[in-house]
């Protein structure tokens, strides 16, 4: 059975051979692609800040920007992502997994928001679309949801790796 505690349990299981521990072990990986989970989390936090910064700059300098609320929201989002990105770097350098919790929560909320927006938009807002426009929109949302889920996975694995390294000093450096 898959439970939420398997994703955020305080003790990741890497070498347990008991049958009930095999599912939690599959939810944790110390390496993502070609780098460690901590490096992947740092990269994802940096990319998130760059992307939010790009959108915020566009909102600040858009000459046809009609609604100040978007500019304010993008500015607040940029500040939140910068602060949580700094926490990721501090968490990884000091091996403090608690500092990873804000970015995990922010990314989980972002993932659910994107998923909800995709469902709402594809059901209610595409009534005048042709089939190809609907497929294109669905594909763009699918890619966004997958990338957002991958980023959440990177941060969660970093959190678990930091816990593992904090409790078991024989594991290498971050």
Tab-separated table of C-alpha atoms in Angstrom:
chain	number	residue	atom	x	y	z
A	1	UNK	CA	0.000	0.000	0.000
A	2	UNK	CA	1.219	3.415	-0.918
A	3	UNK	CA	0.920	6.108	1.756
A	4	UNK	CA	1.905	9.758	2.015
A	5	UNK	CA	4.283	8.796	4.829
A	6	UNK	CA	6.285	6.817	2.266
A	7	UNK	CA	7.159	10.059	0.528
A	8	UNK	CA	8.055	12.067	3.645
A	9	UNK	CA	8.918	9.402	6.217
A	10	UNK	CA	11.796	10.448	8.450
A	11	UNK	CA	13.806	7.277	7.803
A	12	UNK	CA	14.320	6.323	4.180
A	13	UNK	CA	15.028	2.643	3.682
A	14	UNK	CA	17.882	1.874	1.332
A	15	UNK	CA	19.032	-1.625	2.180
A	16	UNK	CA	16.119	-3.243	3.953
A	17	UNK	CA	15.047	-6.570	2.513
A	18	UNK	CA	11.719	-6.794	4.297
A	19	UNK	CA	8.786	-6.892	1.919
A	20	UNK	CA	6.861	-4.044	3.573
A	21	UNK	CA	9.888	-1.744	3.268
A	22	UNK	CA	10.338	-2.178	-0.464
A	23	UNK	CA	7.682	0.351	-1.496
A	24	UNK	CA	9.174	3.185	0.588
A	25	UNK	CA	12.608	2.359	-0.818
A	26	UNK	CA	11.348	2.845	-4.365
A	27	UNK	CA	10.132	6.371	-3.526
A	28	UNK	CA	13.638	7.504	-2.533
A	29	UNK	CA	16.741	7.830	-4.650
A	30	UNK	CA	20.035	9.400	-3.659
A	31	UNK	CA	20.853	10.107	-7.317
A	32	UNK	CA	18.704	11.831	-9.905
A	33	UNK	CA	19.953	11.585	-13.479
A	34	UNK	CA	23.686	12.285	-13.307
A	35	UNK	CA	23.878	14.099	-9.967
A	36	UNK	CA	23.012	13.697	-6.315
A	37	UNK	CA	19.552	14.518	-5.009
A	38	UNK	CA	20.966	17.574	-3.242
A	39	UNK	CA	22.543	18.911	-6.442
A	40	UNK	CA	19.315	18.258	-8.369
A	41	UNK	CA	17.312	20.103	-5.725
A	42	UNK	CA	19.684	23.080	-5.882
A	43	UNK	CA	19.449	23.149	-9.673
A	44	UNK	CA	15.644	22.990	-9.587
A	45	UNK	CA	15.459	25.785	-6.983
A	46	UNK	CA	17.758	27.951	-9.117
A	47	UNK	CA	15.729	27.297	-12.280
A	48	UNK	CA	12.491	28.132	-10.420
A	49	UNK	CA	13.932	31.496	-9.341
A	50	UNK	CA	15.105	32.253	-12.893
A	51	UNK	CA	11.704	31.354	-14.378
A	52	UNK	CA	9.780	33.391	-11.783
A	53	UNK	CA	12.192	36.277	-12.280
A	54	UNK	CA	11.671	36.227	-16.036
A	55	UNK	CA	7.887	36.329	-15.661
A	56	UNK	CA	8.109	39.066	-12.996
A	57	UNK	CA	10.367	41.213	-15.192
A	58	UNK	CA	7.941	40.822	-18.078
A	59	UNK	CA	5.065	41.851	-15.795
A	60	UNK	CA	6.996	44.890	-14.494
A	61	UNK	CA	7.928	46.239	-17.924
A	62	UNK	CA	4.911	45.214	-19.991
A	63	UNK	CA	3.573	48.456	-21.525
A	64	UNK	CA	0.084	47.029	-21.983
A	65	UNK	CA	-0.157	45.576	-18.491
A	66	UNK	CA	-3.704	46.448	-17.475
A	67	UNK	CA	-3.960	44.717	-14.130
A	68	UNK	CA	-1.538	45.623	-11.348
A	69	UNK	CA	-2.582	42.504	-9.428
A	70	UNK	CA	-0.585	40.276	-11.784
A	71	UNK	CA	2.536	42.385	-11.282
A	72	UNK	CA	2.142	42.280	-7.503
A	73	UNK	CA	1.486	38.513	-7.534
A	74	UNK	CA	4.553	37.840	-9.721
A	75	UNK	CA	6.695	39.981	-7.412
A	76	UNK	CA	5.472	38.148	-4.305
A	77	UNK	CA	6.029	34.787	-5.991
A	78	UNK	CA	9.563	35.810	-6.953
A	79	UNK	CA	10.394	36.820	-3.365
A	80	UNK	CA	8.935	33.551	-1.989
A	81	UNK	CA	10.922	31.476	-4.486
A	82	UNK	CA	14.142	33.387	-3.798
A	83	UNK	CA	13.755	32.850	-0.046
A	84	UNK	CA	12.872	29.168	-0.393
A	85	UNK	CA	15.722	28.704	-2.897
A	86	UNK	CA	18.147	30.197	-0.380
A	87	UNK	CA	16.781	27.762	2.215
A	88	UNK	CA	17.522	24.859	-0.160
A	89	UNK	CA	21.156	25.936	-0.476
A	90	UNK	CA	21.477	26.409	3.297
A	91	UNK	CA	19.783	23.050	3.989
A	92	UNK	CA	22.176	21.244	1.665
A	93	UNK	CA	25.314	22.946	2.963
A	94	UNK	CA	24.424	22.497	6.645
A	95	UNK	CA	22.706	19.110	6.220
A	96	UNK	CA	19.557	20.458	7.835
A	97	UNK	CA	16.558	18.672	6.286
A	98	UNK	CA	14.046	20.841	8.160
A	99	UNK	CA	14.907	23.774	5.899
A	100	UNK	CA	13.705	21.734	2.899
A	101	UNK	CA	10.112	21.609	4.145
A	102	UNK	CA	9.067	25.091	2.844
A	103	UNK	CA	10.174	24.332	-0.731
A	104	UNK	CA	8.462	20.922	-0.616
A	105	UNK	CA	5.213	22.528	0.539
A	106	UNK	CA	5.488	25.312	-2.056
A	107	UNK	CA	6.197	22.805	-4.823
A	108	UNK	CA	3.336	20.527	-3.718
A	109	UNK	CA	0.940	23.489	-3.774
A	110	UNK	CA	2.302	24.494	-7.175
A	111	UNK	CA	1.836	20.951	-8.495
A	112	UNK	CA	-1.754	20.775	-7.267
A	113	UNK	CA	-2.501	24.260	-8.623
A	114	UNK	CA	-1.157	23.375	-12.065
A	115	UNK	CA	-3.089	20.106	-12.058
A	116	UNK	CA	-6.320	21.823	-10.969
A	117	UNK	CA	-5.846	24.611	-13.493
A	118	UNK	CA	-5.261	22.062	-16.253
A	119	UNK	CA	-8.387	20.110	-15.377
A	120	UNK	CA	-10.505	23.266	-15.126
A	121	UNK	CA	-9.133	24.782	-18.309
A	122	UNK	CA	-9.409	21.626	-20.397
A	123	UNK	CA	-12.983	20.935	-19.276
A	124	UNK	CA	-14.516	24.421	-19.166
A	125	UNK	CA	-12.385	26.814	-21.204
A	126	UNK	CA	-11.751	24.918	-24.437
A	127	UNK	CA	-15.291	24.731	-25.801
A	128	UNK	CA	-14.440	26.700	-28.956
A	129	UNK	CA	-11.173	24.882	-29.627
A	130	UNK	CA	-10.575	22.619	-32.574
A	131	UNK	CA	-9.348	19.105	-31.808
A	132	UNK	CA	-5.729	20.023	-32.569
A	133	UNK	CA	-5.851	23.122	-30.344
A	134	UNK	CA	-7.272	21.012	-27.518
A	135	UNK	CA	-4.563	18.337	-28.001
A	136	UNK	CA	-1.844	21.015	-28.029
A	137	UNK	CA	-3.204	22.627	-24.846
A	138	UNK	CA	-3.536	19.236	-23.149
A	139	UNK	CA	0.044	18.342	-24.134
A	140	UNK	CA	1.407	21.625	-22.751
A	141	UNK	CA	-0.410	21.093	-19.459
A	142	UNK	CA	0.761	17.455	-19.335
A	143	UNK	CA	4.385	18.523	-19.791
A	144	UNK	CA	4.003	21.184	-17.098
A	145	UNK	CA	2.446	18.708	-14.650
A	146	UNK	CA	5.193	16.135	-15.308
A	147	UNK	CA	7.983	18.697	-14.847
A	148	UNK	CA	6.348	20.021	-11.672
A	149	UNK	CA	6.064	16.471	-10.325
A	150	UNK	CA	9.730	15.842	-11.151
A	151	UNK	CA	10.779	18.994	-9.295
A	152	UNK	CA	8.723	17.877	-6.279
A	153	UNK	CA	10.443	14.480	-6.489
A	154	UNK	CA	13.896	16.164	-6.528
A	155	UNK	CA	13.141	18.215	-3.418
A	156	UNK	CA	11.628	15.236	-1.570
A	157	UNK	CA	14.616	13.027	-2.378
A	158	UNK	CA	16.957	15.786	-1.206
A	159	UNK	CA	15.008	15.997	2.058
A	160	UNK	CA	15.286	12.238	2.578
A	161	UNK	CA	18.981	12.194	1.632
A	162	UNK	CA	19.721	14.967	4.130
A	163	UNK	CA	17.908	12.997	6.837
A	164	UNK	CA	19.891	9.899	5.938
A	165	UNK	CA	23.186	11.793	6.031
A	166	UNK	CA	22.308	13.489	9.316
A	167	UNK	CA	21.575	10.149	10.999
A	168	UNK	CA	24.237	8.004	9.323
A	169	UNK	CA	27.591	9.777	9.180
A	170	UNK	CA	29.217	7.040	7.111
A	171	UNK	CA	27.376	8.286	4.004
A	172	UNK	CA	29.467	10.673	1.906
A	173	UNK	CA	29.306	14.434	1.731
A	174	UNK	CA	26.472	16.396	0.235
